CSV table of C-alpha atoms in Angstrom, one decimal:
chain,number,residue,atom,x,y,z
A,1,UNK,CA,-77.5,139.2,-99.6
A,2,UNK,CA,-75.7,140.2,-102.4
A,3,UNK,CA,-76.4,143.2,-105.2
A,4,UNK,CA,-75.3,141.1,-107.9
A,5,UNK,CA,-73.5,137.6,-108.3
A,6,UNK,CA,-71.0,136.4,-111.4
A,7,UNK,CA,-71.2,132.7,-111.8
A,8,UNK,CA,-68.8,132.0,-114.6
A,9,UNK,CA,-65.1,134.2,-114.4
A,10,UNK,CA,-63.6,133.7,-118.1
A,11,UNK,CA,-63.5,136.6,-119.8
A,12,UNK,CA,-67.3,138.0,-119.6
A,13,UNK,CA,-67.6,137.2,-116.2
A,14,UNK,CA,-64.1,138.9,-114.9
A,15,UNK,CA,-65.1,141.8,-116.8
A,16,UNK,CA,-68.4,142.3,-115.7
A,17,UNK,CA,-67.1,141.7,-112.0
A,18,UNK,CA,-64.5,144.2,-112.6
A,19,UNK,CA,-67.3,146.8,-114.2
A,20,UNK,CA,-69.6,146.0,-111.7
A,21,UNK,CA,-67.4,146.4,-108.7
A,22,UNK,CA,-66.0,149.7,-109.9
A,23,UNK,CA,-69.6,150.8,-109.8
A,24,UNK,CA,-69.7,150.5,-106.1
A,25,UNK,CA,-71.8,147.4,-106.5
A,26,UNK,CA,-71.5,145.2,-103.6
A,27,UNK,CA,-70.7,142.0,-105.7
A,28,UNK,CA,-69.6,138.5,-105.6
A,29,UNK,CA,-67.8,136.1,-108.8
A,30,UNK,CA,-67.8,132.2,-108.5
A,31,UNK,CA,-66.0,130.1,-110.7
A,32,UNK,CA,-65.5,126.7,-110.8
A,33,UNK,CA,-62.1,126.5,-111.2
A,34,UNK,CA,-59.3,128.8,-110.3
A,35,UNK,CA,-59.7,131.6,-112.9
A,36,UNK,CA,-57.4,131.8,-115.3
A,37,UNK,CA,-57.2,128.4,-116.1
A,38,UNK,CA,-57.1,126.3,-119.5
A,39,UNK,CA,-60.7,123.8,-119.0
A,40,UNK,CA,-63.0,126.2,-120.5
A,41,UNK,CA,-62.5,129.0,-123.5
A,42,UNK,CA,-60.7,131.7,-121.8
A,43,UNK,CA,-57.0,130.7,-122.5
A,44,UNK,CA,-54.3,129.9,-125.3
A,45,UNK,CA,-51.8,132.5,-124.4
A,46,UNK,CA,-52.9,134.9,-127.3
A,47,UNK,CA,-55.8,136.3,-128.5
A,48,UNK,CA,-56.5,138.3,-131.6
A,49,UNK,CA,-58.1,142.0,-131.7
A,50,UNK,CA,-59.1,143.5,-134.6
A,51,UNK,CA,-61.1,146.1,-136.0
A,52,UNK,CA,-62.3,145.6,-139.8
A,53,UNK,CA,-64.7,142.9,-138.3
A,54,UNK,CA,-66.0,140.8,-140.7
A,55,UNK,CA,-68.4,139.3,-139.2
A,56,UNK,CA,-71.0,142.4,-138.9
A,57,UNK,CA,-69.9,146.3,-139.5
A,58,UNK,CA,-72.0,146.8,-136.0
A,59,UNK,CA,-69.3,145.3,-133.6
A,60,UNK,CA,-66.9,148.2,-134.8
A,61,UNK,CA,-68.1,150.3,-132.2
A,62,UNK,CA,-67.9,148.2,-129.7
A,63,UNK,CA,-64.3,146.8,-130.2
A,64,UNK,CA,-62.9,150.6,-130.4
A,65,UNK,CA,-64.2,150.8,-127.0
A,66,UNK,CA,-62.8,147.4,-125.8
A,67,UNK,CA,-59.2,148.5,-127.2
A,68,UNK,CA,-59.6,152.0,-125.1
A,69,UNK,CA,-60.9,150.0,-121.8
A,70,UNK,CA,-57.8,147.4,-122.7
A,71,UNK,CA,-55.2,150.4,-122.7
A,72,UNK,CA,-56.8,151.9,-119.2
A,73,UNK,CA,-56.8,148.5,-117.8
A,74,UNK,CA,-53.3,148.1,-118.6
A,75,UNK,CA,-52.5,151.6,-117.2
A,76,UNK,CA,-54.5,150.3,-113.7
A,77,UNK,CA,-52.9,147.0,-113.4
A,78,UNK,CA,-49.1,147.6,-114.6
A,79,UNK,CA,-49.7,144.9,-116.5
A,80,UNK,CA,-49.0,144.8,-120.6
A,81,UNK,CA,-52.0,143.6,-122.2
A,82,UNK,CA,-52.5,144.1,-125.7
A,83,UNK,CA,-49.5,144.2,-128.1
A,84,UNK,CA,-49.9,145.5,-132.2
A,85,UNK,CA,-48.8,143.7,-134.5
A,86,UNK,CA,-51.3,144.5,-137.6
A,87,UNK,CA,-53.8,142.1,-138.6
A,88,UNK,CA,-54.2,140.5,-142.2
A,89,UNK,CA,-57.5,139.0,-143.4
A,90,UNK,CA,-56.9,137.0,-146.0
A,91,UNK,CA,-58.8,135.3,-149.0
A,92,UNK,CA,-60.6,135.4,-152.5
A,93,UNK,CA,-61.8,138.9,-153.2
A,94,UNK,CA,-65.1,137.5,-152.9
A,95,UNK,CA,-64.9,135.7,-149.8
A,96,UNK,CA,-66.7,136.4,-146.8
A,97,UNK,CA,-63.8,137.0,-145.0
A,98,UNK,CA,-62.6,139.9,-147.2
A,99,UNK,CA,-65.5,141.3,-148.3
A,100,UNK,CA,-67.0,141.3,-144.7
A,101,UNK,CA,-63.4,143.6,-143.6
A,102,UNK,CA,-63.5,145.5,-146.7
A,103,UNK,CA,-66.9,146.3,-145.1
A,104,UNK,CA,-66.5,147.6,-141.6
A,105,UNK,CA,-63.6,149.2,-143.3
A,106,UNK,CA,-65.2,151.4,-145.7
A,107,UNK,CA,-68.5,151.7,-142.8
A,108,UNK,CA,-66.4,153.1,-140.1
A,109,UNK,CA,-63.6,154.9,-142.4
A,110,UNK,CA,-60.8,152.0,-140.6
A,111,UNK,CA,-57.1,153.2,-142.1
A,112,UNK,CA,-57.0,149.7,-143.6
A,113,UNK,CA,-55.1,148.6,-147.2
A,114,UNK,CA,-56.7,146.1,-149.8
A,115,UNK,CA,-53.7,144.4,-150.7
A,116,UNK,CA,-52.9,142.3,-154.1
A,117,UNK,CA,-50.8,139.1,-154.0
A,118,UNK,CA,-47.3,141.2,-155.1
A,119,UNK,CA,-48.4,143.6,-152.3
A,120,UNK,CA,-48.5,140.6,-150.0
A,121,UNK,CA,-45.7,139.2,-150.8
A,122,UNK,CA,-44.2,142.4,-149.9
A,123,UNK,CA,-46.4,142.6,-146.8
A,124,UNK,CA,-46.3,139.6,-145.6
A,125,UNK,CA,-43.3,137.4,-147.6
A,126,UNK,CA,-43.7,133.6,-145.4
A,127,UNK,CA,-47.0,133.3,-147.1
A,128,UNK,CA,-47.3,131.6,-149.9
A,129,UNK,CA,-50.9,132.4,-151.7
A,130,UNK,CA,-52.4,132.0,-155.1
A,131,UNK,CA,-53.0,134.5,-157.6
A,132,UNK,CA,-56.2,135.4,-156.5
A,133,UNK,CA,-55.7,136.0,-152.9
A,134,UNK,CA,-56.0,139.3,-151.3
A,135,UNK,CA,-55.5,140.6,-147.9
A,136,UNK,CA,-56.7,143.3,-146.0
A,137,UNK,CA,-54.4,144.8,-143.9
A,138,UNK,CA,-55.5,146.9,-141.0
A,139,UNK,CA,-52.6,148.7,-138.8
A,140,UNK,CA,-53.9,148.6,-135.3
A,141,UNK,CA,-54.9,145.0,-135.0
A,142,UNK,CA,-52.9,143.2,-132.2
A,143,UNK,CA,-52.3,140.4,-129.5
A,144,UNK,CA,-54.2,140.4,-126.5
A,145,UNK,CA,-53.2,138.2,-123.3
A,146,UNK,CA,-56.0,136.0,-122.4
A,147,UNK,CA,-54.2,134.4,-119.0
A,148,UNK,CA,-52.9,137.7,-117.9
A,149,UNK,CA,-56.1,139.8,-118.6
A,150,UNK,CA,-58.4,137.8,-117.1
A,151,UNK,CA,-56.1,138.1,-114.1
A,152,UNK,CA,-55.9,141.7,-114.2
A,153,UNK,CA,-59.5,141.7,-114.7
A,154,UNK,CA,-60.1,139.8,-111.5
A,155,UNK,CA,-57.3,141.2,-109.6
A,156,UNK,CA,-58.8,145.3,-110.0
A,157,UNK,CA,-62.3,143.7,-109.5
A,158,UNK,CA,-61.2,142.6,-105.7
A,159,UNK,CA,-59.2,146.1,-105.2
A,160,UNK,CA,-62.7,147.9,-105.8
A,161,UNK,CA,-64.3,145.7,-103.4
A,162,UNK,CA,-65.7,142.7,-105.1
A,163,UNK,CA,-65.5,139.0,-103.4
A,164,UNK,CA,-63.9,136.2,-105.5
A,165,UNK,CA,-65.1,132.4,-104.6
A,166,UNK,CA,-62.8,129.7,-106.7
A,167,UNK,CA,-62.8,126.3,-107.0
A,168,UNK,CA,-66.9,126.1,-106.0
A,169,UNK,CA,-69.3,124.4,-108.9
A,170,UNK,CA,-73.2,126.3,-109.4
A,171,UNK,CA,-75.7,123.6,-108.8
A,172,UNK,CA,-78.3,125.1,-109.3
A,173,UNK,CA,-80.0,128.8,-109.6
A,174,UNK,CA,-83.7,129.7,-108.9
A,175,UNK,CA,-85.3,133.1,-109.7
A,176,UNK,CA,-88.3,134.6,-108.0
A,177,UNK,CA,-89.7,138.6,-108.8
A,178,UNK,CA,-87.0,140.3,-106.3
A,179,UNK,CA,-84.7,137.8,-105.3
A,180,UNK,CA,-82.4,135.2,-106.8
A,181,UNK,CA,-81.0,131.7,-105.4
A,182,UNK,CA,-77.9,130.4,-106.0
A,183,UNK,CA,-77.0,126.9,-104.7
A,184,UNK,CA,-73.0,125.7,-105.1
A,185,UNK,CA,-71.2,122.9,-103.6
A,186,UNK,CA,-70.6,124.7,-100.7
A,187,UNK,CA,-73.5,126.2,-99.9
A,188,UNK,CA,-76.4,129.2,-100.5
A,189,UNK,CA,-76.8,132.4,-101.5
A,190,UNK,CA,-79.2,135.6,-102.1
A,191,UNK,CA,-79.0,138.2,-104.5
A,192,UNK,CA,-80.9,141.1,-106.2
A,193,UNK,CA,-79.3,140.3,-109.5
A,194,UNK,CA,-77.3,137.3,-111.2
A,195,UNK,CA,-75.2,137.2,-114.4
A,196,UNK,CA,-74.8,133.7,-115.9
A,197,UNK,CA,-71.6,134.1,-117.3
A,198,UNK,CA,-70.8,130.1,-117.9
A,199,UNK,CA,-69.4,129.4,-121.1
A,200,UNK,CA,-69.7,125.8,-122.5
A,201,UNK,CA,-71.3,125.1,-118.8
A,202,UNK,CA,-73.8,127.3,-120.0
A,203,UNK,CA,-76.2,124.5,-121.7
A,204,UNK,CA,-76.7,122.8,-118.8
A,205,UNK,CA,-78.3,126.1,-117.0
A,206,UNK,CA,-80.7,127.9,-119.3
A,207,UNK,CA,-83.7,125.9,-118.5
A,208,UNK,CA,-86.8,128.2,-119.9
A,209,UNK,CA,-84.7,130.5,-121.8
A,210,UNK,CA,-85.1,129.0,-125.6
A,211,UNK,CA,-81.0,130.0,-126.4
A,212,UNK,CA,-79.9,126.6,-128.5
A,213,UNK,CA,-76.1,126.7,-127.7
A,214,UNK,CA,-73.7,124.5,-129.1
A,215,UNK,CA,-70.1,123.5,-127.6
A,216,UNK,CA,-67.6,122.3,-129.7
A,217,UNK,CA,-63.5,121.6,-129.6
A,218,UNK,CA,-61.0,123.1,-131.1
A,219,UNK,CA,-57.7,122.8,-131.2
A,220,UNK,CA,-54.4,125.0,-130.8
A,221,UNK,CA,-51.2,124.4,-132.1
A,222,UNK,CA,-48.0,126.0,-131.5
A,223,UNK,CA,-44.9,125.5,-133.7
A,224,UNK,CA,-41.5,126.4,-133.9
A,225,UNK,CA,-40.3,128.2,-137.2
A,226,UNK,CA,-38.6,125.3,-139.9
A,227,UNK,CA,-36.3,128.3,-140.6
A,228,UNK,CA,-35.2,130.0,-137.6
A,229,UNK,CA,-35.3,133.9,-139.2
A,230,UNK,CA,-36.9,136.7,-138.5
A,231,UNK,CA,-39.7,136.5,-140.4
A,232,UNK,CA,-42.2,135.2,-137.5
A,233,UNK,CA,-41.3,138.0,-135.2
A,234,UNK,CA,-43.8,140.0,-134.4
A,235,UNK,CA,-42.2,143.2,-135.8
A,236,UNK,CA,-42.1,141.4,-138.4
A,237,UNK,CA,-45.4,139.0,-138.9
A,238,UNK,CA,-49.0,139.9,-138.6
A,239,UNK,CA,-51.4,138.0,-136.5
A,240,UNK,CA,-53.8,136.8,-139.5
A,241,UNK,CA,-57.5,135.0,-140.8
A,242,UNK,CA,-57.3,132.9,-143.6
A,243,UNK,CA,-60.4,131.8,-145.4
A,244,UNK,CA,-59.2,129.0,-147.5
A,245,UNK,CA,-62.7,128.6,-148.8
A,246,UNK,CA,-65.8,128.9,-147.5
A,247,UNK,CA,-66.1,126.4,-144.6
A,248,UNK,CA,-62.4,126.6,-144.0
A,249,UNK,CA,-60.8,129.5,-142.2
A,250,UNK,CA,-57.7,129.2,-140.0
A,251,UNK,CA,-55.8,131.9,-138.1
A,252,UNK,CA,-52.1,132.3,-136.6
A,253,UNK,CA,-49.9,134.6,-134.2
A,254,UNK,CA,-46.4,135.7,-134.9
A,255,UNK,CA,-43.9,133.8,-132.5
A,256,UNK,CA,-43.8,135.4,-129.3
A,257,UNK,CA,-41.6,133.3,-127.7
A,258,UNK,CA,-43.7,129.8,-127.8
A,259,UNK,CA,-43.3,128.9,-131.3
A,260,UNK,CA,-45.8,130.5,-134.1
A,261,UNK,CA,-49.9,129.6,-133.1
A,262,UNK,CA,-51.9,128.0,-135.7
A,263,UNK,CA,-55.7,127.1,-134.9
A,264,UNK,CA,-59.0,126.6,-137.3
A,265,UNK,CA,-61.6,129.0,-136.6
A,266,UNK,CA,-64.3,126.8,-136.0
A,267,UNK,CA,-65.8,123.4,-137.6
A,268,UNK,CA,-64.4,121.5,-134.5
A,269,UNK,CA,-66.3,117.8,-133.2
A,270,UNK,CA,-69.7,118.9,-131.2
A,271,UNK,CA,-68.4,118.0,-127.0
A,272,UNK,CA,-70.1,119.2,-124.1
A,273,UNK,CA,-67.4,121.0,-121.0
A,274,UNK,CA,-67.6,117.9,-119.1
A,275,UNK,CA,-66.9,115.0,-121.8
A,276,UNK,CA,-64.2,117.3,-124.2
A,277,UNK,CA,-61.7,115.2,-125.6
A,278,UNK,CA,-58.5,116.6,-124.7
A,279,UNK,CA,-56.3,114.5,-126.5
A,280,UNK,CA,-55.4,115.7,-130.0
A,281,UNK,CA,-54.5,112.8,-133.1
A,282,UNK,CA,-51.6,112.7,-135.6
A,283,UNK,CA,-54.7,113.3,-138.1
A,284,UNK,CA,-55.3,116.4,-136.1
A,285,UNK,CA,-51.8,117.6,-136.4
A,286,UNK,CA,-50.8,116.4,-140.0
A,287,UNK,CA,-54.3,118.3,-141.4
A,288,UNK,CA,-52.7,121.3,-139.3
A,289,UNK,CA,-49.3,120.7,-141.3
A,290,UNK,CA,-50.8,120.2,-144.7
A,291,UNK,CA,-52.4,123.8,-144.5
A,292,UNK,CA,-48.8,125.1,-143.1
A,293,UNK,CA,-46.5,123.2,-146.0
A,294,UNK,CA,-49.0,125.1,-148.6
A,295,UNK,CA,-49.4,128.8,-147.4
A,296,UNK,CA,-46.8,128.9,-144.8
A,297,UNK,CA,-44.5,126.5,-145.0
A,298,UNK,CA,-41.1,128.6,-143.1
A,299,UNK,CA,-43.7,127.6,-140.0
A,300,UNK,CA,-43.7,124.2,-140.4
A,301,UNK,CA,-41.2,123.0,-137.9
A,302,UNK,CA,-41.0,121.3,-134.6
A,303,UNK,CA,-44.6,120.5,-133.1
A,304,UNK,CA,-43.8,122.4,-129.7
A,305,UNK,CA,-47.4,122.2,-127.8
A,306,UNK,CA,-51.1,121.8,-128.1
A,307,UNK,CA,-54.2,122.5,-126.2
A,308,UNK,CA,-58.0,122.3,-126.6
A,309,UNK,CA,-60.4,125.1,-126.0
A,310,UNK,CA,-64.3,125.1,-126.7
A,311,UNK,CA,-66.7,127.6,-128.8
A,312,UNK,CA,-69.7,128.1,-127.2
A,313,UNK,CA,-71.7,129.1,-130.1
A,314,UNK,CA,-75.3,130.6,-131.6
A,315,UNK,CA,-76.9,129.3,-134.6
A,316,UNK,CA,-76.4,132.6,-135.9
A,317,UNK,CA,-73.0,133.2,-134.7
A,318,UNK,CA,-73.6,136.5,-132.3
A,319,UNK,CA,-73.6,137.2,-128.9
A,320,UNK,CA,-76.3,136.6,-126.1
A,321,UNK,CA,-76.3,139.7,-124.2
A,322,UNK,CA,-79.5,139.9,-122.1
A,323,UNK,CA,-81.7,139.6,-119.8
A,324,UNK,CA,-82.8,135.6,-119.6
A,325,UNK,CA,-86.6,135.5,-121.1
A,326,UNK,CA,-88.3,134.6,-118.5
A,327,UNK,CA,-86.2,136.2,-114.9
A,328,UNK,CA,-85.6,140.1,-115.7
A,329,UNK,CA,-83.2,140.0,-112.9
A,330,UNK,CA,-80.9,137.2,-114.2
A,331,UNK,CA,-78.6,138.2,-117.5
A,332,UNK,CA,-77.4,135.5,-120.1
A,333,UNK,CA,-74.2,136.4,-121.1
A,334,UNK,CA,-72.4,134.4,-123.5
A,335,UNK,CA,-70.1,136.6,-125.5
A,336,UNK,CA,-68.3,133.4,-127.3
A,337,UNK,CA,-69.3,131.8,-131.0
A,338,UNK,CA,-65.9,132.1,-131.4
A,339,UNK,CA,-64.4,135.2,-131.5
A,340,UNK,CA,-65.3,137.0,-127.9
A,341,UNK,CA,-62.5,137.5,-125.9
A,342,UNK,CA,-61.2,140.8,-127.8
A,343,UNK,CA,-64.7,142.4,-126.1
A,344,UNK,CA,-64.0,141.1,-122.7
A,345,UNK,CA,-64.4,145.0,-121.2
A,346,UNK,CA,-66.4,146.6,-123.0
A,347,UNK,CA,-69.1,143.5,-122.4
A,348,UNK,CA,-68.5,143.9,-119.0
A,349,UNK,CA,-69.7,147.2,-119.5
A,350,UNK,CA,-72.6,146.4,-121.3
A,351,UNK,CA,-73.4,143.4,-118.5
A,352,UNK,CA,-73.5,146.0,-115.8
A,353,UNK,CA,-75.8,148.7,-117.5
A,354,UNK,CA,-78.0,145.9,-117.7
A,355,UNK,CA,-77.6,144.8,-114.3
A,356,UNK,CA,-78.1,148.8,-113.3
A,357,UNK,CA,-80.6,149.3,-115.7
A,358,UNK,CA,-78.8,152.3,-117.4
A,359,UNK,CA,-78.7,153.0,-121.1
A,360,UNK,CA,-76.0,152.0,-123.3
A,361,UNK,CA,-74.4,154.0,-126.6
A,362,UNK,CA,-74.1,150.3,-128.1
A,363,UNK,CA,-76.7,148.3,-130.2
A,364,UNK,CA,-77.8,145.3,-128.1
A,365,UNK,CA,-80.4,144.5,-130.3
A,366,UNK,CA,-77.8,141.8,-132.3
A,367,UNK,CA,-77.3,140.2,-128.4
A,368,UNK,CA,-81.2,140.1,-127.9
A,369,UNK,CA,-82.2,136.3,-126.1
A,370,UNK,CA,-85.1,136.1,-127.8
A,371,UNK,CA,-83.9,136.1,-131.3
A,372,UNK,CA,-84.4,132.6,-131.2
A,373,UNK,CA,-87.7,132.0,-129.2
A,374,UNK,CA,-89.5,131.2,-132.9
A,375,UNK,CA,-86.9,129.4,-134.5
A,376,UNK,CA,-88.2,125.8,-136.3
A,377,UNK,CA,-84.6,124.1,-134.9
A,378,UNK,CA,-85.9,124.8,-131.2
């Protein structure tokens, strides 16, 4: 019998394993795979955190936590996590990408700069951006290091006590008042509490709870500089969003010693974790190139590598945080839609409150499971 199970360790589930087992909760984490690993969402060698959040003013909060359990993490593990660079949002003054820093910016009172295009150019010189672009530029945005956290995660987890089960697939779950089931391939288990921490596996394990998740692909691309300068290094080059218009926004990394990262945020083909193409076209990469020969063309070099990853997403684009509808003593956590990784330990945090039924200085309401009970799509 166990106090609480994990099924799913990416980045929610390694961090609410770690939170839980610090806790002194007698805890077990399944994954199946080897965590970290590069079939699900939790991996691409970099990961962007930022603060002026765009998306909603009320995740501010919640990421200047996550930065101050990164840092203690690091100091725990020995392990460098998080590295700033400065962030840049970039777009038409009216886009929803700048507006929606500018935002949490002005909300929160972030030390962030609304820049002009000769500012940029000064800024940021390898972009090349029309007239009416402007960027805000906040100072303590960074890199995280998705493979290696997730690690560390799962590595201080076991140190506090917490068992780790890889390479074993959930079949199947079953909740009753006090206890829940857990059937794997190899074998069964009891516990008071379960988080279902899945990702894009997710979809297939929600039965009853009325959360319409969507998976789709998306791809990553890593390039060498055409010009080998300085100007991608990260002392030099912020990590960036770049709202092109309003269904197109891309994002990038300075080159930190795999060529410079280029990716879409979002819009990918619909797949499910099981049938994901993992393949990626010359149409894939030359669309990739035709955004990099007009706003950054000193990137535009050597393909180097590519890999796919999958958004799990809402139809609203936030969060599920919660307790699953119908079983008070199994929580839905899917902290994805895109942009959940930076999060990873302060959701962890917020997972085991709910699994310990203690109260919580954040606003969970925006990661409520029943947001979408009386939607007209279900």
């Amino acid at each position: 019998m166990w106090d609480a199970m994990v099924l799913g360790l990416g980045a929610a589930g390694s961090a609410a394993l770690h939170a839980l087992a610090q806790r002194g909760v007698r805890v077990l984490g399944i994954d199946r795979f080897a965590p970290p690993h590069t079939l699900g969402s939790s991996h691409g060698r970099s990961r962007i955190i930022r603060e002026a959040y765009f998306e909603d003013e009320r995740y501010v909060p919640l990421v200047q936590h996550a930065y101050a359990r990164w840092r203690a993490l690091e100091a725990r593990s020995g392990e460098m996590l998080l590295r700033q660079t400065g962030g840049l949002m970039l777009g038409r003054a009216d886009s929803t990408l700048v507006q929606g820093a500018r935002r949490s910016a002005e909300q929160h009172a972030l030390a962030c700069e609304l820049l002009d295009r000769s500012a940029l150019a000064r800024r940021a010189p390898a972009f090349h951006v029309d007239d009416d672009t402007f960027g805000v530029f906040e100072p303590r945005a960074g890199v995280l290091d998705p493979e290696r956290a997730i690690a560390a995660m799962l590595g201080e987890a076991v140190r506090a006590g917490a068992t780790v089960n890889t390479n074993e697939t959930l079949l199947e779950w079953r909740a009753s008042a006090e206890l829940v089931e857990v059937v794997t391939s190899r074998g069964r288990y009891m516990a008071r509490r379960v988080i279902l921490a899945l990702g894009p596996w997710a979809t297939s394990q929600l039965q009853g709870a009325h959360i319409p998740l969507t998976v789709e692909r998306n791809v990553l691309y890593w390039l060498d500089p055409a010009r080998r300068t300085d100007a991608f290094d990260p002392a030099h080059f912020p990590v960036f969003l770049f709202e092109v218009r309003p269904d197109l926004i891309w994002y990038g990394f300075p080159d930190l010693g795999n060529g410079v990262k280029i990716a879409l945020h979002g819009g990918g083909e619909a797949t499910s974790a099981d049938t994901i193409r993992r393949d990626v076209s010359d149409h894939e990469v030359a669309n990739i190139r035709s955004l990099l020969q007009r706003y950054l063309p000193d990137a535009n070099g050597a393909l180097r590598d590519v890999a796919t990853c999958m958004y799990t997403n809402t139809p609203d684009g936030h969060f599920v945080i919660d307790h699953h509808p119908s079983h008070a003593n199994v929580i839905v956590a899917s902290p994805c839609s895109g942009h959940g990784f930076k999060f990873a330990p302060a959701v962890g945090e917020l997972i085991a409150d709910l699994v310990l039924s203690l109260p919580n200085a954040f606003d969970r309401a925006l990661f409520s499971a029943t947001r979408f009970v009386n939607d007209d799509k279900l």
